[in-house]
CSV table of C-alpha atoms in Angstrom, one decimal:
chain,number,residue,atom,x,y,z
A,106,UNK,CA,1.5,-22.8,9.0
A,107,UNK,CA,0.0,-19.8,7.2
A,108,UNK,CA,-0.1,-16.2,8.6
A,109,UNK,CA,-2.3,-16.1,11.7
A,110,UNK,CA,-5.1,-13.5,12.0
A,111,UNK,CA,-5.8,-12.0,15.5
A,112,UNK,CA,-8.8,-9.8,16.3
A,113,UNK,CA,-10.8,-8.8,19.4
A,114,UNK,CA,-14.2,-9.8,20.8
A,115,UNK,CA,-16.1,-6.9,19.4
A,116,UNK,CA,-15.8,-8.6,16.0
A,117,UNK,CA,-19.2,-10.6,16.4
A,118,UNK,CA,-17.8,-13.5,14.4
A,119,UNK,CA,-19.6,-16.8,14.5
A,120,UNK,CA,-17.6,-19.2,16.7
A,121,UNK,CA,-17.7,-21.8,13.9
A,122,UNK,CA,-16.0,-19.4,11.5
A,123,UNK,CA,-13.4,-18.5,14.2
A,124,UNK,CA,-12.5,-22.1,14.6
A,125,UNK,CA,-12.6,-23.0,10.9
A,126,UNK,CA,-10.1,-20.3,10.0
A,127,UNK,CA,-8.1,-20.4,13.3
A,128,UNK,CA,-8.8,-16.7,14.1
A,129,UNK,CA,-7.4,-15.7,17.5
A,130,UNK,CA,-9.9,-13.6,19.4
A,131,UNK,CA,-8.7,-11.4,22.2
A,132,UNK,CA,-11.3,-10.7,24.9
A,133,UNK,CA,-12.4,-7.2,25.7
A,134,UNK,CA,-13.2,-6.5,29.3
A,135,UNK,CA,-16.3,-5.6,31.3
A,136,UNK,CA,-15.7,-4.0,34.7
A,137,UNK,CA,-18.4,-4.9,37.3
A,138,UNK,CA,-18.1,-3.5,40.8
A,139,UNK,CA,-14.3,-3.3,40.5
A,140,UNK,CA,-13.9,-6.8,39.0
A,141,UNK,CA,-12.5,-7.0,35.5
A,142,UNK,CA,-14.2,-9.8,33.5
A,143,UNK,CA,-13.3,-11.0,30.0
A,144,UNK,CA,-15.9,-11.1,27.3
A,145,UNK,CA,-16.4,-14.6,26.0
A,146,UNK,CA,-14.5,-16.2,28.8
A,147,UNK,CA,-16.0,-15.1,32.2
A,148,UNK,CA,-19.7,-15.1,33.2
A,149,UNK,CA,-21.1,-11.6,32.7
A,150,UNK,CA,-24.2,-10.0,34.2
A,151,UNK,CA,-27.4,-9.6,32.1
A,152,UNK,CA,-27.9,-6.0,33.3
A,153,UNK,CA,-25.1,-3.9,31.8
A,154,UNK,CA,-26.6,-0.5,32.8
A,155,UNK,CA,-23.9,0.2,35.4
A,156,UNK,CA,-20.8,-1.5,34.0
A,157,UNK,CA,-17.8,0.0,32.3
A,158,UNK,CA,-15.6,-1.5,29.6
A,159,UNK,CA,-12.0,-1.6,28.7
A,160,UNK,CA,-9.7,-3.1,26.2
A,161,UNK,CA,-7.1,-5.8,26.8
A,162,UNK,CA,-3.7,-4.9,28.3
A,163,UNK,CA,-0.5,-4.8,26.2
A,164,UNK,CA,0.6,-7.8,28.2
A,165,UNK,CA,-2.5,-9.8,27.2
A,166,UNK,CA,-2.1,-8.9,23.6
A,167,UNK,CA,1.7,-9.6,23.6
A,168,UNK,CA,1.0,-13.1,24.9
A,169,UNK,CA,-1.5,-13.9,22.2
A,170,UNK,CA,0.6,-12.3,19.5
A,171,UNK,CA,3.7,-14.3,20.6
A,172,UNK,CA,1.7,-17.6,20.6
A,173,UNK,CA,0.2,-16.8,17.2
A,174,UNK,CA,3.7,-16.0,15.8
A,175,UNK,CA,5.0,-19.4,17.1
A,176,UNK,CA,2.0,-21.1,15.4
A,177,UNK,CA,2.7,-19.3,12.1
A,178,UNK,CA,6.2,-20.8,12.0
A,179,UNK,CA,7.6,-17.3,11.4
A,180,UNK,CA,5.2,-16.3,8.6
A,181,UNK,CA,3.8,-13.6,10.8
A,182,UNK,CA,0.6,-12.2,12.4
A,183,UNK,CA,-2.0,-9.7,11.1
A,184,UNK,CA,-3.9,-8.2,14.0
A,185,UNK,CA,-7.2,-6.5,13.0
A,186,UNK,CA,-8.8,-4.5,15.8
A,187,UNK,CA,-11.7,-2.2,16.4
A,188,UNK,CA,-11.4,1.6,15.7
A,189,UNK,CA,-8.8,3.4,17.7
A,190,UNK,CA,-11.4,6.2,18.2
A,191,UNK,CA,-13.7,3.8,20.0
A,192,UNK,CA,-11.3,1.9,22.2
A,193,UNK,CA,-7.8,1.9,23.7
A,194,UNK,CA,-7.2,-1.5,22.2
A,195,UNK,CA,-5.3,-0.1,19.3
A,196,UNK,CA,-2.8,1.7,21.5
A,197,UNK,CA,-2.3,-1.4,23.6
A,198,UNK,CA,-1.8,-3.5,20.4
A,199,UNK,CA,0.8,-1.1,19.1
A,200,UNK,CA,2.8,-1.4,22.4
A,201,UNK,CA,2.4,-5.2,22.4
A,202,UNK,CA,3.5,-5.6,18.7
A,203,UNK,CA,6.8,-3.8,19.6
A,204,UNK,CA,7.5,-6.3,22.4
A,205,UNK,CA,7.3,-9.6,20.5
A,206,UNK,CA,10.0,-11.2,18.4
A,207,UNK,CA,8.5,-11.5,14.9
A,208,UNK,CA,6.4,-9.6,12.4
A,209,UNK,CA,3.0,-8.4,13.6
A,210,UNK,CA,1.1,-6.1,11.2
A,211,UNK,CA,-1.6,-4.0,12.8
A,212,UNK,CA,-4.9,-2.9,11.1
A,213,UNK,CA,-7.1,-0.3,12.5
A,214,UNK,CA,-10.5,-1.4,11.0
A,215,UNK,CA,-12.0,2.0,11.8
A,216,UNK,CA,-15.0,-0.1,12.6
A,217,UNK,CA,-16.5,-2.6,15.0
A,218,UNK,CA,-19.0,-5.5,15.1
A,219,UNK,CA,-19.0,-7.3,11.7
A,220,UNK,CA,-17.4,-4.2,10.1
A,221,UNK,CA,-14.4,-5.6,11.9
A,222,UNK,CA,-15.5,-9.2,11.7
A,223,UNK,CA,-15.7,-9.3,7.9
A,224,UNK,CA,-12.2,-7.8,7.6
A,225,UNK,CA,-10.7,-10.4,10.0
A,226,UNK,CA,-12.6,-13.3,8.3
A,227,UNK,CA,-11.6,-12.3,4.8
A,228,UNK,CA,-8.0,-11.9,5.9
A,229,UNK,CA,-8.0,-15.3,7.5
A,230,UNK,CA,-9.4,-16.8,4.3
A,231,UNK,CA,-6.6,-15.2,2.3
A,232,UNK,CA,-4.1,-16.6,4.8
A,233,UNK,CA,-5.6,-20.1,4.5
A,234,UNK,CA,-5.3,-19.7,0.7
A,235,UNK,CA,-1.5,-19.2,1.0
A,236,UNK,CA,-1.3,-15.4,0.9
A,237,UNK,CA,1.8,-13.9,2.5
A,238,UNK,CA,1.9,-11.4,5.3
A,239,UNK,CA,1.6,-8.3,3.1
A,240,UNK,CA,-1.2,-9.8,1.1
A,241,UNK,CA,-3.2,-10.8,4.2
A,242,UNK,CA,-2.7,-7.3,5.7
A,243,UNK,CA,-3.8,-5.6,2.5
A,244,UNK,CA,-6.9,-7.8,2.3
A,245,UNK,CA,-7.9,-6.8,5.8
A,246,UNK,CA,-7.4,-3.1,5.0
A,247,UNK,CA,-9.4,-3.4,1.8
A,248,UNK,CA,-12.4,-5.2,3.4
A,249,UNK,CA,-12.4,-2.9,6.4
A,250,UNK,CA,-12.5,0.2,4.2
A,251,UNK,CA,-15.4,-1.2,2.2
A,252,UNK,CA,-17.6,-1.8,5.3
A,253,UNK,CA,-20.4,0.7,6.3
A,254,UNK,CA,-21.9,0.4,9.8
A,255,UNK,CA,-25.2,2.0,10.7
A,256,UNK,CA,-26.9,2.1,14.1
A,257,UNK,CA,-30.2,3.1,15.7
A,258,UNK,CA,-30.5,3.1,19.5
A,259,UNK,CA,-33.5,3.5,21.8
A,260,UNK,CA,-31.7,6.0,24.0
A,261,UNK,CA,-28.6,8.0,23.4
A,262,UNK,CA,-27.4,8.2,27.0
A,263,UNK,CA,-25.6,4.9,26.8
A,264,UNK,CA,-23.4,6.2,24.0
A,265,UNK,CA,-22.9,9.5,25.8
A,266,UNK,CA,-21.9,7.9,29.1
A,267,UNK,CA,-19.3,5.8,27.3
A,268,UNK,CA,-18.0,8.9,25.4
A,269,UNK,CA,-18.9,7.4,22.0
A,270,UNK,CA,-20.9,10.5,21.0
A,271,UNK,CA,-20.7,14.1,22.1
A,272,UNK,CA,-22.7,15.3,25.1
A,273,UNK,CA,-24.3,18.1,23.0
A,274,UNK,CA,-25.6,15.6,20.4
A,275,UNK,CA,-26.9,13.3,23.1
A,276,UNK,CA,-28.7,16.0,25.0
A,277,UNK,CA,-30.2,17.5,21.9
A,278,UNK,CA,-31.5,14.1,20.8
A,279,UNK,CA,-33.0,13.5,24.2
A,280,UNK,CA,-34.6,16.9,24.4
A,281,UNK,CA,-36.2,16.6,20.9
A,282,UNK,CA,-37.1,12.9,21.4
A,283,UNK,CA,-35.1,12.1,18.3
A,284,UNK,CA,-34.4,8.6,17.1
A,285,UNK,CA,-31.3,9.3,14.9
A,286,UNK,CA,-29.6,7.0,12.5
A,287,UNK,CA,-25.9,7.0,13.3
A,288,UNK,CA,-23.0,5.7,11.3
A,289,UNK,CA,-19.3,5.2,11.6
A,290,UNK,CA,-17.2,7.7,9.6
A,291,UNK,CA,-13.4,7.2,9.7
A,292,UNK,CA,-13.8,5.2,12.9
A,293,UNK,CA,-16.0,7.8,14.7
A,294,UNK,CA,-19.7,7.5,15.4
A,295,UNK,CA,-21.6,10.5,14.0
A,296,UNK,CA,-25.2,11.5,13.1
A,297,UNK,CA,-26.4,10.4,9.6
A,298,UNK,CA,-30.2,11.0,9.6
A,299,UNK,CA,-32.6,12.7,12.0
A,300,UNK,CA,-35.9,11.0,12.6
A,301,UNK,CA,-38.6,11.4,15.3
A,302,UNK,CA,-39.9,7.9,15.9
A,303,UNK,CA,-38.4,4.4,16.0
A,304,UNK,CA,-40.6,3.4,13.0
A,305,UNK,CA,-39.2,6.2,10.9
A,306,UNK,CA,-35.7,5.4,12.1
A,307,UNK,CA,-36.1,1.8,11.0
A,308,UNK,CA,-37.4,2.9,7.6
A,309,UNK,CA,-34.5,5.3,7.1
A,310,UNK,CA,-32.1,2.6,8.3
A,311,UNK,CA,-33.2,0.3,5.5
A,312,UNK,CA,-33.0,3.1,3.0
A,313,UNK,CA,-29.4,3.8,4.1
A,314,UNK,CA,-28.5,0.1,3.8
A,315,UNK,CA,-29.9,0.0,0.2
A,316,UNK,CA,-27.9,3.1,-0.6
A,317,UNK,CA,-24.7,1.6,0.6
A,318,UNK,CA,-25.0,-2.0,-0.7
A,319,UNK,CA,-23.5,-3.4,-3.9
A,320,UNK,CA,-25.5,-6.2,-5.6
A,321,UNK,CA,-23.4,-8.9,-3.9
A,322,UNK,CA,-22.7,-7.1,-0.6
A,323,UNK,CA,-22.1,-9.0,2.6
A,324,UNK,CA,-24.7,-7.8,5.2
A,325,UNK,CA,-24.9,-8.4,9.0
A,326,UNK,CA,-27.7,-7.3,11.2
A,327,UNK,CA,-27.0,-6.8,14.9
A,328,UNK,CA,-29.2,-6.1,17.9
A,329,UNK,CA,-29.1,-5.8,21.7
A,330,UNK,CA,-32.0,-7.4,23.4
A,331,UNK,CA,-34.3,-6.7,20.4
A,332,UNK,CA,-34.6,-10.0,18.5
A,333,UNK,CA,-38.0,-9.2,17.0
A,334,UNK,CA,-36.9,-5.7,15.8
A,335,UNK,CA,-33.8,-7.3,14.2
A,336,UNK,CA,-35.8,-10.0,12.5
A,337,UNK,CA,-38.2,-7.5,10.9
A,338,UNK,CA,-35.2,-5.4,9.9
A,339,UNK,CA,-33.6,-8.4,8.3
A,340,UNK,CA,-36.8,-9.2,6.3
A,341,UNK,CA,-37.1,-5.6,5.1
A,342,UNK,CA,-33.5,-5.5,3.9
A,343,UNK,CA,-33.9,-8.9,2.2
A,344,UNK,CA,-37.0,-7.7,0.4
A,345,UNK,CA,-35.2,-4.6,-0.9
A,346,UNK,CA,-32.0,-6.4,-1.8
A,347,UNK,CA,-33.0,-9.8,-3.2
A,348,UNK,CA,-29.7,-10.4,-4.8
A,349,UNK,CA,-27.6,-9.7,-1.7
A,350,UNK,CA,-25.7,-12.6,-0.1
A,351,UNK,CA,-27.2,-14.2,3.0
A,352,UNK,CA,-27.8,-11.7,5.8
A,353,UNK,CA,-26.2,-12.7,9.1
A,354,UNK,CA,-28.1,-12.0,12.2
A,355,UNK,CA,-26.6,-11.9,15.7
A,356,UNK,CA,-26.9,-10.2,19.1
A,357,UNK,CA,-24.2,-7.9,20.3
A,358,UNK,CA,-22.1,-9.1,23.1
A,359,UNK,CA,-21.6,-7.4,26.4
A,360,UNK,CA,-19.0,-4.7,25.6
A,361,UNK,CA,-20.8,-3.3,22.5
A,362,UNK,CA,-24.1,-3.9,24.2
A,363,UNK,CA,-23.1,-1.8,27.2
A,364,UNK,CA,-22.5,1.1,24.9
A,365,UNK,CA,-25.6,1.0,22.7
A,366,UNK,CA,-28.1,-0.2,25.3
A,367,UNK,CA,-31.1,-2.5,25.0
A,368,UNK,CA,-33.3,-2.1,21.9
A,369,UNK,CA,-30.4,-1.0,19.6
A,370,UNK,CA,-30.2,-2.4,16.1
A,371,UNK,CA,-27.4,-2.0,13.6
A,372,UNK,CA,-26.4,-3.1,10.1
A,373,UNK,CA,-23.0,-3.6,8.6
A,374,UNK,CA,-22.7,-3.5,4.8
A,375,UNK,CA,-19.5,-4.9,3.4
A,376,UNK,CA,-19.3,-4.0,-0.3
A,377,UNK,CA,-17.4,-6.4,-2.5
């Protein structure tokens, strides 16, 4: 069997793609009233306002890595995870990789959502095409580095509470009623553009996507409880980038949703 690709549930990959390319997805955790629930496995609450999140344990990752190694018949595993600056998953993955008997190559995508998903998917396609462990690893690194992730949220306090942006930035944005456009830089979420209204933020978000996209870029639009806003955003991007590949549209799952809050929209641009 070819090299097996492992990722985590922040990847936002379509389940059909996961099954087609045999990608192993490790659940992230949502903690509700002291109970630790697994994203994509356990039933999660609709209201995420009071939950906290965590990554998988080294033991969970070690079990999945070991099973993937067995299934690869010794060809190895490439594990592509969300940014180490956004989650403790990377550190747990490093510990887990040292405990299994076989080659596990780790990739810090420095990203999340489809910024991670595109990297895992393209790596899995390379594996299916017969690429060896180094080639699959390098493919994941290349695709992850080419991804640009942009985000607009209704309120900054969700990101502040989870420690994903600084308190000073969050408080300043709240005091000035800002609707900033944020983006991931080297795995960290930072301010890209300042705007005063959601309408202006959406316009600026589309401008940023156009600036980042190559003619044949892969594009994914994400949202949390904002399907109409995401649909309009998708239409605006398609109008500005008529030659782009099909734009994927999906809702963020619980872990990412808990951090960005309802009303958030984001775009991932993966340049070829």
